[in-house]
Amino acid sequence: MNAPAASRSPLPILIDTDPGIDDTMALLLALASPELDVRGVSVSYGNTVVENAYRNTVEIMRRARKRITLGVGARRPLKRPLVVASETHGESGLGYAEVPPAGVILDFVKSLDRLLADQSQPVTLVTLGPVTSLALALRRDAELVRAKVPRHIAMIGNVAARGNTTRYAEFNAWCDPEALDEVLRAGLPTEMVGLDVTRQMVLVPNELTRLAHSGAPQARWLHDALRFYLEFHKREEGLDGCIVNDVLPIAALVKPNALGFEEQRLVVDLEDGERRGRTRVDPGGTPVKVATQVDLAPVRSLLSERVFRWAVRKAATPIEREEASV
Ligand code: RIB
Ligand code: CA
């Protein structure tokens, strides 16, 4: 019988991410979840250039008052030209949220394989952006990755759902299909949390009202990020809300019953054009647990209790007031 969640030791995880507005929500949820032990965060290009993603990650850690080991994974795709999603996440990667200038030197920071090598025990690897960092780690030391990553859960791809970058492809897969192909061929135990379920993870405006009406600095900052994302979804998809894709893999680690999976054999299309990065079922493909069902109720509760409640609380101490006000 499984030990009750409260008594189980926290699950050690490493997150590779491209913050990114929905990545920000995912990181804040992970950092606020006692069920998870965030052993490190590896930053990747994707929603924005890696220098901005790194600056954004530092800003998220600062506001969450967490000291997490940071690394830099991938700066660009394995072979494709670098394309970022400024129209979706803003030039900074965090919409209208105020952020300090990004540094331009990201040398002497640990890569994902070095973060993995530092782990005394195996970790669940959560990838929330293109999987170039993981592909590079596999190229550098596949044996290390296999020893330290018994489980990989990824926000990537789509099977039955329409793509969000082309009509066939999801952004993280489209950014670097060669990387996803190498990751699939490496045979890591992978759970794919793709658009088939994440398209349903829509934050509706009234869930953000709490942030908008709060005078708390973190609430204003998070609302400024989400406001940009809301405008994008209204303009581009006619949606009255915004899709926070990356929250689902994190929520699923905290509430495993939130997602239902089916094992499917997947391949990724490497051609150019509309099918670039399409993840599709093929008998010769790699077995992947594909998320096909989602129960949003527990996910919304987690966001409300652990992210929005954090954001609206007034800073408790003078130092917190000082730090929160910048
Ligand atoms: O397609 C959605 C994914 O691409 C999310 O991870 C989003 O943050 C972007 O990286
Ligand atoms: Ca992302």
Tab-separated table of C-alpha atoms and ligand atoms in Angstrom:
chain	number	residue	atom	x	y	z
A	1	MET	CA	0.000	0.000	0.000
A	2	ASN	CA	1.309	3.485	-0.825
A	3	ALA	CA	2.295	5.536	2.236
A	4	PRO	CA	-0.014	8.532	2.745
A	5	ALA	CA	1.272	11.515	0.768
A	6	ALA	CA	1.989	13.454	3.951
A	7	SER	CA	4.450	10.848	5.217
A	8	ARG	CA	6.158	10.116	1.895
A	9	SER	CA	9.547	11.811	1.461
A	10	PRO	CA	9.471	14.558	-1.176
A	11	LEU	CA	10.029	13.452	-4.781
A	12	PRO	CA	13.429	14.714	-6.021
A	13	ILE	CA	12.988	16.497	-9.355
A	14	LEU	CA	15.069	18.507	-11.810
A	15	ILE	CA	13.257	20.947	-14.109
A	16	ASP	CA	14.469	22.051	-17.551
A	17	THR	CA	12.440	25.105	-18.519
A	18	ASP	CA	12.176	28.144	-20.826
A	19	PRO	CA	10.389	30.794	-18.712
A	20	GLY	CA	8.057	31.802	-20.224
A	21	ILE	CA	4.788	32.740	-18.535
A	22	ASP	CA	3.262	29.286	-18.134
A	23	ASP	CA	6.696	27.986	-17.074
A	24	THR	CA	6.596	30.638	-14.330
A	25	MET	CA	3.303	29.270	-13.025
A	26	ALA	CA	4.770	25.740	-13.127
A	27	LEU	CA	7.930	26.768	-11.278
A	28	LEU	CA	5.976	28.651	-8.598
A	29	LEU	CA	3.737	25.610	-8.105
A	30	ALA	CA	6.730	23.254	-7.870
A	31	LEU	CA	8.530	25.541	-5.388
A	32	ALA	CA	5.401	25.734	-3.217
A	33	SER	CA	4.768	21.978	-3.176
A	34	PRO	CA	6.210	20.106	-0.170
A	35	GLU	CA	5.665	16.856	-2.062
A	36	LEU	CA	8.483	17.896	-4.420
A	37	ASP	CA	12.183	18.440	-3.757
A	38	VAL	CA	13.334	20.744	-6.575
A	39	ARG	CA	16.997	19.724	-6.786
A	40	GLY	CA	17.801	22.182	-9.556
A	41	VAL	CA	16.540	24.134	-12.529
A	42	SER	CA	18.202	24.019	-15.938
A	43	VAL	CA	17.301	26.939	-18.188
A	44	SER	CA	16.771	26.630	-21.923
A	45	TYR	CA	16.004	28.820	-24.926
A	46	GLY	CA	12.445	28.457	-26.208
A	47	ASN	CA	9.802	31.042	-25.284
A	48	THR	CA	12.632	33.575	-25.207
A	49	VAL	CA	16.401	33.634	-25.655
A	50	VAL	CA	18.345	31.759	-22.996
A	51	GLU	CA	19.768	34.968	-21.454
A	52	ASN	CA	16.234	36.233	-20.775
A	53	ALA	CA	15.078	32.788	-19.603
A	54	TYR	CA	17.957	32.703	-17.117
A	55	ARG	CA	17.195	36.233	-15.868
A	56	ASN	CA	13.524	35.316	-15.554
A	57	THR	CA	14.352	32.179	-13.575
A	58	VAL	CA	16.531	34.168	-11.183
A	59	GLU	CA	13.689	36.702	-10.753
A	60	ILE	CA	11.189	33.901	-10.034
A	61	MET	CA	13.522	32.356	-7.434
A	62	ARG	CA	14.118	35.781	-5.862
A	63	ARG	CA	10.407	36.543	-5.550
A	64	ALA	CA	9.674	33.039	-4.266
A	65	ARG	CA	12.579	33.473	-1.810
A	66	LYS	CA	14.107	30.145	-2.845
A	67	ARG	CA	17.760	29.248	-3.305
A	68	ILE	CA	17.711	26.581	-6.012
A	69	THR	CA	20.767	25.480	-7.974
A	70	LEU	CA	20.469	26.884	-11.489
A	71	GLY	CA	22.130	25.665	-14.655
A	72	VAL	CA	21.965	26.480	-18.340
A	73	GLY	CA	20.985	23.715	-20.724
A	74	ALA	CA	20.519	24.602	-24.356
A	75	ARG	CA	21.117	27.998	-25.933
A	76	ARG	CA	19.813	27.064	-29.396
A	77	PRO	CA	18.359	24.025	-31.272
A	78	LEU	CA	20.666	21.169	-32.360
A	79	LYS	CA	20.563	22.227	-35.992
A	80	ARG	CA	17.501	24.420	-36.681
A	81	PRO	CA	17.674	28.231	-36.583
A	82	LEU	CA	16.737	29.710	-33.199
A	83	VAL	CA	13.104	30.907	-33.134
A	84	VAL	CA	11.541	32.250	-29.917
A	85	ALA	CA	7.905	32.993	-29.012
A	86	SER	CA	8.055	36.723	-28.296
A	87	GLU	CA	4.529	37.243	-29.590
A	88	THR	CA	3.258	34.798	-26.949
A	89	HIS	CA	5.429	35.610	-23.938
A	90	GLY	CA	6.747	39.113	-24.781
A	91	GLU	CA	10.283	40.273	-25.578
A	92	SER	CA	11.363	39.601	-21.978
A	93	GLY	CA	9.638	36.237	-21.842
A	94	LEU	CA	7.461	37.438	-18.927
A	95	GLY	CA	4.958	39.666	-20.679
A	96	TYR	CA	4.437	42.985	-18.909
A	97	ALA	CA	6.070	41.835	-15.652
A	98	GLU	CA	8.903	44.069	-14.476
A	99	VAL	CA	12.280	42.325	-14.689
A	100	PRO	CA	15.884	43.525	-14.298
A	101	PRO	CA	18.139	43.631	-17.383
A	102	ALA	CA	19.371	40.232	-18.593
A	103	GLY	CA	23.062	39.442	-18.407
A	104	VAL	CA	24.769	38.402	-21.607
A	105	ILE	CA	27.429	36.145	-20.143
A	106	LEU	CA	26.204	32.688	-19.180
A	107	ASP	CA	29.587	30.994	-18.931
A	108	PHE	CA	30.801	28.720	-16.163
A	109	VAL	CA	27.239	27.640	-15.349
A	110	LYS	CA	26.399	23.964	-15.023
A	111	SER	CA	24.797	22.140	-17.946
A	112	LEU	CA	21.968	19.667	-17.400
A	113	ASP	CA	24.317	16.681	-17.441
A	114	ARG	CA	26.460	18.333	-14.735
A	115	LEU	CA	23.355	19.037	-12.624
A	116	LEU	CA	22.438	15.354	-13.011
A	117	ALA	CA	25.963	14.217	-12.109
A	118	ASP	CA	25.690	16.241	-8.883
A	119	GLN	CA	22.608	14.289	-7.772
A	120	SER	CA	23.248	11.721	-5.035
A	121	GLN	CA	20.043	9.914	-6.001
A	122	PRO	CA	17.987	9.484	-9.177
A	123	VAL	CA	15.562	12.286	-10.021
A	124	THR	CA	12.400	12.742	-12.034
A	125	LEU	CA	13.316	15.031	-14.928
A	126	VAL	CA	10.589	17.498	-15.873
A	127	THR	CA	11.064	19.235	-19.227
A	128	LEU	CA	8.846	22.233	-19.915
A	129	GLY	CA	10.503	23.527	-23.084
A	130	PRO	CA	12.297	22.157	-26.132
A	131	VAL	CA	14.228	18.991	-25.157
A	132	THR	CA	17.534	20.186	-26.600
A	133	SER	CA	19.146	20.279	-23.131
A	134	LEU	CA	18.257	16.619	-22.591
A	135	ALA	CA	19.442	15.627	-26.066
A	136	LEU	CA	22.788	17.339	-25.388
A	137	ALA	CA	23.073	15.569	-22.024
A	138	LEU	CA	22.419	12.226	-23.735
A	139	ARG	CA	25.070	13.008	-26.356
A	140	ARG	CA	27.587	13.898	-23.640
A	141	ASP	CA	26.895	11.012	-21.235
A	142	ALA	CA	23.942	8.739	-22.004
A	143	GLU	CA	24.942	6.320	-19.256
A	144	LEU	CA	24.822	9.089	-16.644
A	145	VAL	CA	21.400	10.240	-17.866
A	146	ARG	CA	19.998	6.706	-17.783
A	147	ALA	CA	21.376	6.163	-14.269
A	148	LYS	CA	20.037	9.448	-12.883
A	149	VAL	CA	16.736	9.794	-14.801
A	150	PRO	CA	14.449	6.800	-14.192
A	151	ARG	CA	11.498	8.969	-15.224
A	152	HIS	CA	11.092	11.870	-17.699
A	153	ILE	CA	7.836	13.809	-17.778
A	154	ALA	CA	7.582	16.357	-20.573
A	155	MET	CA	5.211	19.068	-21.634
A	156	ILE	CA	5.645	18.417	-25.345
A	157	GLY	CA	3.845	17.251	-28.433
A	158	ASN	CA	0.290	16.417	-29.388
A	159	VAL	CA	-1.393	13.376	-30.884
A	160	ALA	CA	-5.116	13.973	-31.387
A	161	ALA	CA	-5.087	17.704	-30.570
A	162	ARG	CA	-4.343	20.419	-33.135
A	163	GLY	CA	-0.866	21.913	-32.954
A	164	ASN	CA	-0.183	25.411	-31.635
A	165	THR	CA	2.772	26.308	-33.823
A	166	THR	CA	1.619	24.729	-37.061
A	167	ARG	CA	-1.684	22.920	-37.308
A	168	TYR	CA	0.258	19.684	-36.746
A	169	ALA	CA	2.991	20.593	-34.257
A	170	GLU	CA	3.338	21.798	-30.687
A	171	PHE	CA	5.961	24.508	-29.967
A	172	ASN	CA	8.447	22.544	-27.811
A	173	ALA	CA	8.537	19.695	-30.347
A	174	TRP	CA	8.581	22.095	-33.313
A	175	CYS	CA	11.525	24.120	-31.907
A	176	ASP	CA	13.872	21.143	-32.073
A	177	PRO	CA	12.377	17.985	-33.599
A	178	GLU	CA	15.831	16.419	-33.932
A	179	ALA	CA	16.310	16.736	-30.179
A	180	LEU	CA	12.956	15.075	-29.502
A	181	ASP	CA	13.845	12.326	-31.980
A	182	GLU	CA	17.130	11.654	-30.137
A	183	VAL	CA	15.344	11.681	-26.774
A	184	LEU	CA	12.691	9.239	-28.000
A	185	ARG	CA	15.339	6.942	-29.500
A	186	ALA	CA	17.293	6.992	-26.215
A	187	GLY	CA	14.420	5.081	-24.657
A	188	LEU	CA	14.144	7.012	-21.359
A	189	PRO	CA	10.859	6.125	-19.554
A	190	THR	CA	8.894	9.128	-20.811
A	191	GLU	CA	5.454	10.532	-20.027
A	192	MET	CA	4.239	13.022	-22.630
A	193	VAL	CA	1.898	15.701	-21.298
A	194	GLY	CA	0.961	17.311	-24.564
A	195	LEU	CA	-1.681	19.561	-26.039
A	196	ASP	CA	-4.179	16.691	-25.924
A	197	VAL	CA	-4.580	17.540	-22.235
A	198	THR	CA	-2.869	20.910	-21.733
A	199	ARG	CA	-5.224	22.742	-24.092
A	200	GLN	CA	-7.840	22.229	-21.354
A	201	MET	CA	-5.627	23.916	-18.726
A	202	VAL	CA	-7.183	27.346	-19.263
A	203	LEU	CA	-6.922	30.029	-16.600
A	204	VAL	CA	-10.080	32.090	-16.913
A	205	PRO	CA	-10.076	35.847	-16.206
A	206	ASN	CA	-12.031	35.565	-12.953
A	207	GLU	CA	-9.271	33.333	-11.524
A	208	LEU	CA	-6.902	36.253	-12.115
A	209	THR	CA	-9.209	38.845	-10.577
A	210	ARG	CA	-7.772	37.940	-7.168
A	211	LEU	CA	-4.355	38.984	-8.428
A	212	ALA	CA	-5.619	42.121	-10.129
A	213	HIS	CA	-7.430	43.374	-7.023
A	214	SER	CA	-4.672	42.553	-4.569
A	215	GLY	CA	-2.218	45.272	-3.651
A	216	ALA	CA	0.497	42.695	-2.978
A	217	PRO	CA	3.676	43.218	-5.083
A	218	GLN	CA	3.910	39.555	-6.142
A	219	ALA	CA	0.263	39.569	-7.211
A	220	ARG	CA	0.814	42.656	-9.337
A	221	TRP	CA	3.974	41.162	-10.860
A	222	LEU	CA	2.337	37.820	-11.694
A	223	HIS	CA	-0.767	39.556	-13.043
A	224	ASP	CA	1.409	41.709	-15.303
A	225	ALA	CA	2.896	38.537	-16.768
A	226	LEU	CA	-0.450	36.774	-17.172
A	227	ARG	CA	-2.161	39.897	-18.571
A	228	PHE	CA	0.139	39.774	-21.625
A	229	TYR	CA	-0.613	36.047	-22.044
A	230	LEU	CA	-4.375	36.686	-21.813
A	231	GLU	CA	-4.139	39.320	-24.533
A	232	PHE	CA	-2.233	36.896	-26.799
A	233	HIS	CA	-4.830	34.138	-26.395
A	234	LYS	CA	-7.714	36.543	-26.998
A	235	ARG	CA	-6.073	37.941	-30.122
A	236	GLU	CA	-4.737	34.711	-31.622
A	237	GLU	CA	-7.234	32.091	-30.454
A	238	GLY	CA	-10.312	34.127	-29.499
A	239	LEU	CA	-9.971	32.513	-26.085
A	240	ASP	CA	-11.300	34.233	-22.954
A	241	GLY	CA	-8.454	32.968	-20.784
A	242	CYS	CA	-4.908	31.621	-21.173
A	243	ILE	CA	-3.510	28.103	-21.486
A	244	VAL	CA	-0.919	27.366	-18.780
A	245	ASN	CA	0.397	24.165	-20.380
A	246	ASP	CA	3.445	23.689	-18.140
A	247	VAL	CA	1.444	23.558	-14.914
A	248	LEU	CA	0.092	20.109	-15.789
A	249	PRO	CA	3.297	17.993	-15.561
A	250	ILE	CA	4.089	19.562	-12.168
A	251	ALA	CA	0.527	19.133	-10.900
A	252	ALA	CA	0.580	15.508	-12.050
A	253	LEU	CA	3.615	14.837	-9.852
A	254	VAL	CA	1.708	16.216	-6.867
A	255	LYS	CA	-1.703	14.763	-7.816
A	256	PRO	CA	-1.002	11.658	-9.928
A	257	ASN	CA	-4.709	11.040	-10.471
A	258	ALA	CA	-5.071	14.372	-12.287
A	259	LEU	CA	-3.860	12.775	-15.526
A	260	GLY	CA	-4.765	9.542	-17.318
A	261	PHE	CA	-2.184	7.995	-19.667
A	262	GLU	CA	-2.223	5.544	-22.564
A	263	GLU	CA	0.919	3.880	-23.901
A	264	GLN	CA	1.409	4.746	-27.557
A	265	ARG	CA	4.359	4.275	-29.939
A	266	LEU	CA	5.440	7.710	-31.111
A	267	VAL	CA	7.669	9.152	-33.788
A	268	VAL	CA	8.419	12.821	-34.522
A	269	ASP	CA	8.434	14.200	-38.073
A	270	LEU	CA	11.751	15.815	-39.047
A	271	GLU	CA	10.675	17.239	-42.371
A	272	ASP	CA	10.266	20.958	-42.998
A	273	GLY	CA	6.924	22.654	-43.475
A	274	GLU	CA	3.682	22.135	-41.567
A	275	ARG	CA	4.547	18.631	-40.364
A	276	ARG	CA	7.884	19.651	-38.781
A	277	GLY	CA	7.827	18.487	-35.157
A	278	ARG	CA	4.546	16.582	-35.472
A	279	THR	CA	4.422	13.777	-32.882
A	280	ARG	CA	2.351	10.901	-34.239
A	281	VAL	CA	1.558	7.283	-33.499
A	282	ASP	CA	3.576	4.781	-35.561
A	283	PRO	CA	4.001	1.018	-34.975
A	284	GLY	CA	7.764	1.464	-35.300
A	285	GLY	CA	7.813	4.323	-32.813
A	286	THR	CA	9.034	4.559	-29.217
A	287	PRO	CA	6.667	3.474	-26.419
A	288	VAL	CA	5.617	6.627	-24.582
A	289	LYS	CA	2.961	7.119	-21.884
A	290	VAL	CA	0.778	9.782	-23.502
A	291	ALA	CA	-1.561	11.825	-21.289
A	292	THR	CA	-5.025	11.540	-22.801
A	293	GLN	CA	-7.302	12.511	-19.883
A	294	VAL	CA	-7.166	15.279	-17.307
A	295	ASP	CA	-9.144	16.125	-14.166
A	296	LEU	CA	-8.647	19.865	-13.789
A	297	ALA	CA	-10.320	20.231	-10.374
A	298	PRO	CA	-7.296	19.176	-8.277
A	299	VAL	CA	-4.999	21.225	-10.525
A	300	ARG	CA	-7.057	24.390	-10.082
A	301	SER	CA	-7.087	23.821	-6.316
A	302	LEU	CA	-3.305	23.518	-6.262
A	303	LEU	CA	-2.906	26.732	-8.255
A	304	SER	CA	-5.360	28.572	-6.036
A	305	GLU	CA	-3.887	27.371	-2.741
A	306	ARG	CA	-0.200	27.399	-3.645
A	307	VAL	CA	0.334	30.038	-6.329
A	308	PHE	CA	-2.436	32.626	-6.148
A	309	ARG	CA	-2.591	32.530	-2.344
A	310	TRP	CA	1.209	33.001	-2.235
A	311	ALA	CA	0.970	35.933	-4.649
A	312	VAL	CA	-1.727	37.864	-2.775
A	313	ARG	CA	-0.292	37.461	0.713
A	314	LYS	CA	1.171	40.645	2.123
A	315	ALA	CA	4.898	40.490	2.753
A	316	ALA	CA	5.323	39.322	6.365
A	317	THR	CA	8.647	40.825	7.415
A	318	PRO	CA	10.478	44.090	6.653
A	319	ILE	CA	13.066	42.197	4.557
A	320	GLU	CA	10.277	40.519	2.639
A	321	ARG	CA	8.622	43.900	2.132
A	322	GLU	CA	11.923	45.302	0.943
A	323	GLU	CA	12.587	42.420	-1.458
A	324	ALA	CA	9.003	42.260	-2.730
A	325	SER	CA	8.856	45.954	-3.511
A	326	VAL	CA	11.732	46.023	-6.038
B	1	RIB	O1	3.415	24.529	-26.572
B	1	RIB	C1	3.444	24.991	-25.253
B	1	RIB	C2	4.820	24.910	-24.693
B	1	RIB	O2	5.705	25.750	-25.437
B	1	RIB	C3	4.897	25.422	-23.250
B	1	RIB	O3	5.918	24.758	-22.585
B	1	RIB	C4	5.237	26.866	-23.426
B	1	RIB	O4	5.896	27.412	-22.284
B	1	RIB	C5	6.197	26.798	-24.592
B	1	RIB	O5	7.471	26.434	-24.083
B	2	CA	CA	7.685	26.103	-21.531
